[in-house]
Amino acid sequence: MPRRLTRRRRLLPQPLTFSPFARSVASIQRVSSKAHISKIRRGSPPDCKGIGVSKHNSSLSESSEDEGFEGVVQTDFVFFDPKSDDFHGVKILLQTYLDDKQWDLNGFVDLILAQATVGTLVKIEGDDDDTPFSVISALNLGRYKDHKCIVELKEFLLQICQEKDLINGLRSILGEQAHDVGLLVSQRVVNLPPQLLPPLYGALFDEVSWATEDEPTEELRNSFRFKFYLLVSKIYKLKNANQKRNAHQKKRPNSHNDEEIIYIKPEDEIFHKLSLWSFTFPMRTQQVETQELKNYSLTGFALVVEAEKISTFRQQLESSIDES
């Protein structure tokens, strides 16, 4: 169903380069690429969001010795409302959302797909298998508190949080304050063009705002008046970071050192800086084995950010993409 239109500044074509880290995770061989958003349509295909950012053209120049291919791949990304037919594709994207925990993932996917007014899937236009490449949504923890998947998600977070000074705050966010908390779910393939991120997050937060006015009942409208957002994500963390930092400073005080954190999703770094609090936790999911990541371990990452910081987040996200 079409959304109201918003006016957005047209993004100019910019180069997109994949870091060695991104290449290793995505298993892309020597990608020399350029991506750009070449047009923004106010009209929408059927089932596509009419928010003025529905169509993106991205050109990837790809070279591979194994396949002998060298050329430009033209890809049109489109924003869609979630629907039940997307179940299997979204489940794959969320397969390791809570590490390797056995939990009601099917129920979690159902909640996301049932909330069509707030949430977006990114697909490639004309793709025969209709595979989603990204999913983003915000679920009210209080509204869905009795659903098995949310009960198990809360239990998981309380179990893995080892920060004694944060555990009471976490209990409060998951308990008495749950009706004010939006679980911000954002999963995607690792090499989705970053130029899609500002309109993707912009669409989500615009929809949250519209839902406080447009939902049919006061209860539903109030369920989107978030005061906090809770994020569960992943990062790569330098192994024995404190020991290595101290040893490095003693030996070579002015020399370059490895980054302590590699953010798999660039927006997580912005959320982290703006967060009220955060904590990390070990993961059992097997990580990608590469030379670039040999000194890093895949680590779980949870944070809470105040809803009033979202406008700052959106500005910083767009600025970071413009500068990249």
CSV table of C-alpha atoms in Angstrom, one decimal:
chain,number,residue,atom,x,y,z
A,1,MET,CA,0.0,0.0,0.0
A,2,PRO,CA,1.5,3.4,-1.0
A,3,ARG,CA,3.0,5.6,1.8
A,4,ARG,CA,2.8,9.3,1.9
A,5,LEU,CA,5.6,10.9,-0.1
A,6,THR,CA,8.5,12.7,1.5
A,7,ARG,CA,10.9,15.0,-0.3
A,8,ARG,CA,14.5,13.8,-0.2
A,9,ARG,CA,17.7,15.2,-1.6
A,10,ARG,CA,18.9,13.3,-4.6
A,11,LEU,CA,22.1,11.4,-3.8
A,12,LEU,CA,24.9,12.1,-6.3
A,13,PRO,CA,26.8,9.2,-7.9
A,14,GLN,CA,29.7,8.3,-5.6
A,15,PRO,CA,32.4,5.6,-5.7
A,16,LEU,CA,31.8,2.5,-3.6
A,17,THR,CA,34.8,0.5,-2.5
A,18,PHE,CA,34.8,-2.7,-0.5
A,19,SER,CA,37.5,-2.9,2.2
A,20,PRO,CA,39.6,-6.1,2.5
A,21,PHE,CA,37.5,-7.0,5.5
A,22,ALA,CA,34.2,-6.7,3.5
A,23,ARG,CA,35.6,-8.7,0.6
A,24,SER,CA,36.7,-11.5,2.9
A,25,VAL,CA,33.3,-11.7,4.6
A,26,ALA,CA,31.3,-11.5,1.4
A,27,SER,CA,33.7,-13.9,-0.5
A,28,ILE,CA,34.1,-11.4,-3.3
A,29,GLN,CA,37.2,-11.8,-5.4
A,30,ARG,CA,39.0,-8.6,-6.3
A,31,VAL,CA,35.9,-6.4,-6.6
A,32,SER,CA,36.6,-3.0,-8.2
A,33,SER,CA,33.2,-1.5,-8.0
A,34,LYS,CA,31.2,1.7,-8.3
A,35,ALA,CA,27.7,2.1,-7.1
A,36,HIS,CA,25.3,5.0,-7.3
A,37,ILE,CA,21.7,5.9,-6.9
A,38,SER,CA,20.8,7.3,-10.3
A,39,LYS,CA,17.2,8.1,-9.8
A,40,ILE,CA,14.5,8.4,-7.2
A,41,ARG,CA,10.9,7.6,-8.1
A,42,ARG,CA,7.9,9.0,-6.5
A,43,GLY,CA,5.7,6.4,-8.1
A,44,SER,CA,5.8,2.7,-6.9
A,45,PRO,CA,5.4,-0.7,-8.4
A,46,PRO,CA,2.7,-2.9,-6.8
A,47,ASP,CA,3.5,-3.7,-3.2
A,48,CYS,CA,6.4,-1.3,-3.3
A,49,LYS,CA,6.8,1.5,-0.8
A,50,GLY,CA,5.9,4.9,-2.2
A,51,ILE,CA,8.2,7.0,-0.1
A,52,GLY,CA,10.3,8.6,-2.8
A,53,VAL,CA,13.2,6.3,-2.3
A,54,SER,CA,11.9,3.1,-3.8
A,55,LYS,CA,14.3,2.6,-6.8
A,56,HIS,CA,18.1,2.5,-6.7
A,57,ASN,CA,20.5,1.7,-9.5
A,58,SER,CA,23.8,0.2,-8.5
A,59,SER,CA,26.6,-0.7,-10.9
A,60,LEU,CA,29.2,-3.2,-9.7
A,61,SER,CA,32.2,-3.7,-11.8
A,62,GLU,CA,33.3,-7.2,-11.0
A,63,SER,CA,36.3,-9.3,-12.1
A,64,SER,CA,37.0,-13.0,-11.4
A,65,GLU,CA,39.7,-15.2,-12.7
A,66,ASP,CA,37.6,-18.3,-12.0
A,67,GLU,CA,34.6,-17.2,-13.9
A,68,GLY,CA,36.4,-15.2,-16.5
A,69,PHE,CA,33.8,-12.4,-16.1
A,70,GLU,CA,34.6,-8.7,-16.4
A,71,GLY,CA,31.9,-6.1,-16.8
A,72,VAL,CA,29.2,-4.0,-15.2
A,73,VAL,CA,26.3,-5.6,-13.4
A,74,GLN,CA,23.3,-3.3,-13.3
A,75,THR,CA,21.1,-3.8,-10.3
A,76,ASP,CA,17.8,-2.1,-9.3
A,77,PHE,CA,17.1,-2.3,-5.6
A,78,VAL,CA,13.5,-1.7,-4.5
A,79,PHE,CA,11.9,-1.2,-1.1
A,80,PHE,CA,8.9,-3.5,-0.3
A,81,ASP,CA,6.5,-3.9,2.5
A,82,PRO,CA,7.0,-7.2,4.4
A,83,LYS,CA,4.6,-10.0,3.5
A,84,SER,CA,4.1,-13.6,4.4
A,85,ASP,CA,5.6,-14.9,1.2
A,86,ASP,CA,9.0,-13.5,2.3
A,87,PHE,CA,9.2,-15.9,5.3
A,88,HIS,CA,12.0,-18.2,4.1
A,89,GLY,CA,14.2,-15.3,2.8
A,90,VAL,CA,13.8,-13.3,6.0
A,91,LYS,CA,14.5,-16.4,8.2
A,92,ILE,CA,17.8,-17.0,6.3
A,93,LEU,CA,18.8,-13.3,7.0
A,94,LEU,CA,18.0,-13.8,10.7
A,95,GLN,CA,19.4,-17.3,11.1
A,96,THR,CA,22.2,-16.2,13.5
A,97,TYR,CA,20.5,-13.2,15.0
A,98,LEU,CA,20.8,-14.8,18.5
A,99,ASP,CA,24.1,-16.6,17.8
A,100,ASP,CA,23.4,-20.4,17.7
A,101,LYS,CA,20.6,-20.3,20.2
A,102,GLN,CA,17.6,-22.6,19.5
A,103,TRP,CA,14.6,-20.3,19.9
A,104,ASP,CA,11.3,-19.5,18.2
A,105,LEU,CA,12.9,-17.9,15.1
A,106,ASN,CA,9.8,-18.8,13.1
A,107,GLY,CA,7.6,-16.8,15.4
A,108,PHE,CA,10.0,-13.9,15.3
A,109,VAL,CA,9.9,-13.8,11.5
A,110,ASP,CA,6.1,-14.0,11.6
A,111,LEU,CA,6.0,-10.9,13.9
A,112,ILE,CA,8.2,-8.9,11.5
A,113,LEU,CA,6.2,-9.9,8.4
A,114,ALA,CA,2.8,-9.3,10.1
A,115,GLN,CA,3.8,-5.7,10.9
A,116,ALA,CA,3.6,-4.3,7.4
A,117,THR,CA,3.1,-0.6,8.3
A,118,VAL,CA,6.6,-0.4,10.0
A,119,GLY,CA,9.3,-2.4,8.3
A,120,THR,CA,11.0,-2.8,4.9
A,121,LEU,CA,12.5,-5.5,2.8
A,122,VAL,CA,15.1,-4.7,0.0
A,123,LYS,CA,14.9,-6.8,-3.1
A,124,ILE,CA,16.3,-6.7,-6.6
A,125,GLU,CA,13.6,-5.7,-9.1
A,126,GLY,CA,12.7,-8.5,-11.5
A,127,ASP,CA,14.6,-11.1,-9.5
A,128,ASP,CA,12.8,-14.4,-10.2
A,129,ASP,CA,13.2,-15.9,-6.8
A,130,ASP,CA,12.1,-12.7,-5.0
A,131,THR,CA,14.9,-13.0,-2.5
A,132,PRO,CA,15.2,-10.2,0.2
A,133,PHE,CA,18.7,-8.8,0.6
A,134,SER,CA,17.8,-6.8,3.7
A,135,VAL,CA,15.2,-6.6,6.4
A,136,ILE,CA,14.6,-3.8,8.8
A,137,SER,CA,11.9,-3.3,11.4
A,138,ALA,CA,11.1,-2.1,14.9
A,139,LEU,CA,9.0,-4.2,17.3
A,140,ASN,CA,7.6,-3.0,20.6
A,141,LEU,CA,8.8,-5.2,23.3
A,142,GLY,CA,5.8,-4.5,25.5
A,143,ARG,CA,3.2,-5.1,22.8
A,144,TYR,CA,4.7,-8.5,22.0
A,145,LYS,CA,5.9,-9.5,25.5
A,146,ASP,CA,3.8,-12.7,25.7
A,147,HIS,CA,5.0,-14.1,22.4
A,148,LYS,CA,7.4,-17.0,22.8
A,149,CYS,CA,10.1,-15.5,20.6
A,150,ILE,CA,10.2,-12.2,22.6
A,151,VAL,CA,10.2,-14.1,25.9
A,152,GLU,CA,13.2,-16.2,24.7
A,153,LEU,CA,15.0,-13.2,23.3
A,154,LYS,CA,14.8,-11.5,26.7
A,155,GLU,CA,16.0,-14.6,28.5
A,156,PHE,CA,18.9,-14.8,26.1
A,157,LEU,CA,20.0,-11.2,26.7
A,158,LEU,CA,19.7,-11.5,30.5
A,159,GLN,CA,21.7,-14.7,30.4
A,160,ILE,CA,24.6,-13.4,28.3
A,161,CYS,CA,25.0,-9.9,29.9
A,162,GLN,CA,28.0,-10.2,32.2
A,163,GLU,CA,28.2,-6.5,33.0
A,164,LYS,CA,27.0,-6.2,36.6
A,165,ASP,CA,26.6,-2.4,36.4
A,166,LEU,CA,24.3,-2.8,33.4
A,167,ILE,CA,22.2,-5.8,34.3
A,168,ASN,CA,19.6,-3.8,36.3
A,169,GLY,CA,19.3,-1.3,33.4
A,170,LEU,CA,18.8,-4.2,31.0
A,171,ARG,CA,16.1,-5.8,33.2
A,172,SER,CA,14.3,-2.5,33.3
A,173,ILE,CA,14.4,-2.1,29.5
A,174,LEU,CA,13.1,-5.6,29.0
A,175,GLY,CA,10.6,-5.4,31.9
A,176,GLU,CA,8.8,-2.3,33.3
A,177,GLN,CA,10.0,0.0,30.4
A,178,ALA,CA,9.3,-2.6,27.6
A,179,HIS,CA,6.3,-0.7,26.3
A,180,ASP,CA,8.6,2.3,25.5
A,181,VAL,CA,11.2,0.1,23.8
A,182,GLY,CA,11.5,-0.7,20.1
A,183,LEU,CA,13.6,-3.7,19.2
A,184,LEU,CA,15.4,-2.4,16.1
A,185,VAL,CA,16.0,-5.4,13.8
A,186,SER,CA,18.3,-4.8,10.9
A,187,GLN,CA,19.9,-7.7,9.0
A,188,ARG,CA,21.3,-7.7,5.4
A,189,VAL,CA,23.8,-9.2,3.1
A,190,VAL,CA,27.2,-7.8,3.9
A,191,ASN,CA,27.9,-6.1,0.5
A,192,LEU,CA,24.6,-4.3,0.1
A,193,PRO,CA,25.5,-0.8,-1.3
A,194,PRO,CA,25.9,1.6,1.6
A,195,GLN,CA,24.2,4.3,-0.3
A,196,LEU,CA,20.9,2.5,0.5
A,197,LEU,CA,21.4,2.9,4.2
A,198,PRO,CA,20.2,6.5,4.7
A,199,PRO,CA,16.9,6.0,2.8
A,200,LEU,CA,16.5,2.6,4.4
A,201,TYR,CA,16.8,3.9,8.0
A,202,GLY,CA,14.9,7.0,7.0
A,203,ALA,CA,12.0,5.0,5.8
A,204,LEU,CA,11.9,3.0,9.0
A,205,PHE,CA,11.9,6.0,11.3
A,206,ASP,CA,9.5,7.9,9.1
A,207,GLU,CA,7.1,5.0,9.3
A,208,VAL,CA,7.4,4.9,13.1
A,209,SER,CA,6.5,8.5,13.2
A,210,TRP,CA,3.5,8.1,10.8
A,211,ALA,CA,2.3,5.1,12.8
A,212,THR,CA,1.9,7.3,15.9
A,213,GLU,CA,-0.7,9.2,13.8
A,214,ASP,CA,-2.1,6.7,11.3
A,215,GLU,CA,-2.7,3.4,13.2
A,216,PRO,CA,-6.4,2.7,13.7
A,217,THR,CA,-6.4,2.5,17.5
A,218,GLU,CA,-4.9,4.6,20.3
A,219,GLU,CA,-3.2,1.5,21.7
A,220,LEU,CA,-1.5,0.8,18.4
A,221,ARG,CA,-0.5,4.4,17.9
A,222,ASN,CA,1.0,4.5,21.4
A,223,SER,CA,2.9,1.3,20.7
A,224,PHE,CA,5.1,3.2,18.3
A,225,ARG,CA,5.9,6.1,20.6
A,226,PHE,CA,9.3,4.7,21.4
A,227,LYS,CA,11.6,6.3,24.0
A,228,PHE,CA,14.4,3.8,23.5
A,229,TYR,CA,15.7,1.5,20.8
A,230,LEU,CA,17.4,-1.8,21.6
A,231,LEU,CA,19.8,-3.3,19.1
A,232,VAL,CA,21.4,-6.7,18.9
A,233,SER,CA,24.2,-7.0,16.4
A,234,LYS,CA,27.7,-8.4,15.8
A,235,ILE,CA,31.2,-6.9,15.6
A,236,TYR,CA,34.7,-8.2,15.2
A,237,LYS,CA,36.7,-7.5,18.4
A,238,LEU,CA,40.5,-7.6,18.7
A,239,LYS,CA,41.5,-10.7,20.7
A,240,ASN,CA,43.2,-9.8,24.1
A,241,ALA,CA,42.8,-6.1,23.3
A,242,ASN,CA,43.8,-4.8,26.7
A,243,GLN,CA,47.0,-6.8,26.9
A,244,LYS,CA,48.0,-6.0,23.3
A,245,ARG,CA,47.3,-2.3,23.8
A,246,ASN,CA,49.5,-2.2,26.9
A,247,ALA,CA,52.3,-4.1,25.3
A,248,HIS,CA,52.1,-2.1,22.2
A,249,GLN,CA,52.3,1.2,24.1
A,250,LYS,CA,55.4,0.1,26.0
A,251,LYS,CA,57.2,-1.0,22.9
A,252,ARG,CA,56.1,1.5,20.3
A,253,PRO,CA,54.2,4.3,21.9
A,254,ASN,CA,53.6,6.3,18.7
A,255,SER,CA,53.0,3.5,16.2
A,256,HIS,CA,49.8,2.4,14.6
A,257,ASN,CA,47.9,-0.4,16.2
A,258,ASP,CA,45.1,-2.7,15.0
A,259,GLU,CA,41.6,-1.3,15.6
A,260,GLU,CA,40.0,-2.8,18.6
A,261,ILE,CA,36.6,-3.1,17.0
A,262,ILE,CA,35.6,-3.7,13.4
A,263,TYR,CA,32.0,-2.8,12.8
A,264,ILE,CA,30.4,-5.2,10.4
A,265,LYS,CA,27.6,-2.7,9.8
A,266,PRO,CA,28.9,0.9,9.6
A,267,GLU,CA,25.7,2.3,11.2
A,268,ASP,CA,26.5,0.3,14.4
A,269,GLU,CA,29.5,2.6,15.0
A,270,ILE,CA,27.2,5.6,15.0
A,271,PHE,CA,24.6,3.9,17.2
A,272,HIS,CA,27.5,2.9,19.6
A,273,LYS,CA,28.7,6.5,20.0
A,274,LEU,CA,25.2,7.7,20.7
A,275,SER,CA,24.2,4.8,22.9
A,276,LEU,CA,23.0,5.1,26.5
A,277,TRP,CA,24.9,1.9,27.3
A,278,SER,CA,26.1,-1.2,25.6
A,279,PHE,CA,27.8,-4.5,26.2
A,280,THR,CA,29.4,-7.3,24.3
A,281,PHE,CA,29.2,-11.1,24.7
A,282,PRO,CA,31.1,-14.1,23.2
A,283,MET,CA,29.5,-16.0,20.3
A,284,ARG,CA,29.7,-19.6,19.3
A,285,THR,CA,28.8,-19.1,15.7
A,286,GLN,CA,31.8,-20.0,13.5
A,287,GLN,CA,33.3,-16.9,12.0
A,288,VAL,CA,34.8,-16.4,8.5
A,289,GLU,CA,38.5,-17.5,8.6
A,290,THR,CA,40.6,-14.9,6.8
A,291,GLN,CA,44.1,-13.4,7.1
A,292,GLU,CA,42.5,-10.0,7.8
A,293,LEU,CA,40.5,-11.4,10.7
A,294,LYS,CA,43.1,-13.7,12.3
A,295,ASN,CA,43.5,-11.4,15.3
A,296,TYR,CA,39.7,-10.8,15.8
A,297,SER,CA,36.9,-12.8,17.2
A,298,LEU,CA,33.2,-12.6,16.2
A,299,THR,CA,31.5,-11.0,19.2
A,300,GLY,CA,27.9,-10.2,20.0
A,301,PHE,CA,26.9,-6.6,20.6
A,302,ALA,CA,23.9,-5.1,22.3
A,303,LEU,CA,23.1,-1.5,23.0
A,304,VAL,CA,20.3,0.9,23.9
A,305,VAL,CA,19.9,4.3,22.3
A,306,GLU,CA,17.4,7.0,23.3
A,307,ALA,CA,14.8,7.7,20.6
A,308,GLU,CA,15.6,11.4,20.8
A,309,LYS,CA,19.0,10.7,19.4
A,310,ILE,CA,17.6,9.2,16.2
A,311,SER,CA,17.6,12.6,14.3
A,312,THR,CA,21.3,12.9,15.1
A,313,PHE,CA,21.9,9.3,13.9
A,314,ARG,CA,20.2,10.0,10.6
A,315,GLN,CA,22.3,13.1,10.0
A,316,GLN,CA,25.5,11.4,10.9
A,317,LEU,CA,24.7,8.3,8.8
A,318,GLU,CA,24.0,10.4,5.7
A,319,SER,CA,27.1,12.5,6.3
A,320,SER,CA,29.3,9.3,6.6
A,321,ILE,CA,27.9,7.9,3.4
A,322,ASP,CA,28.4,11.2,1.5
A,323,GLU,CA,32.0,11.3,2.6
A,324,SER,CA,32.8,7.7,1.8
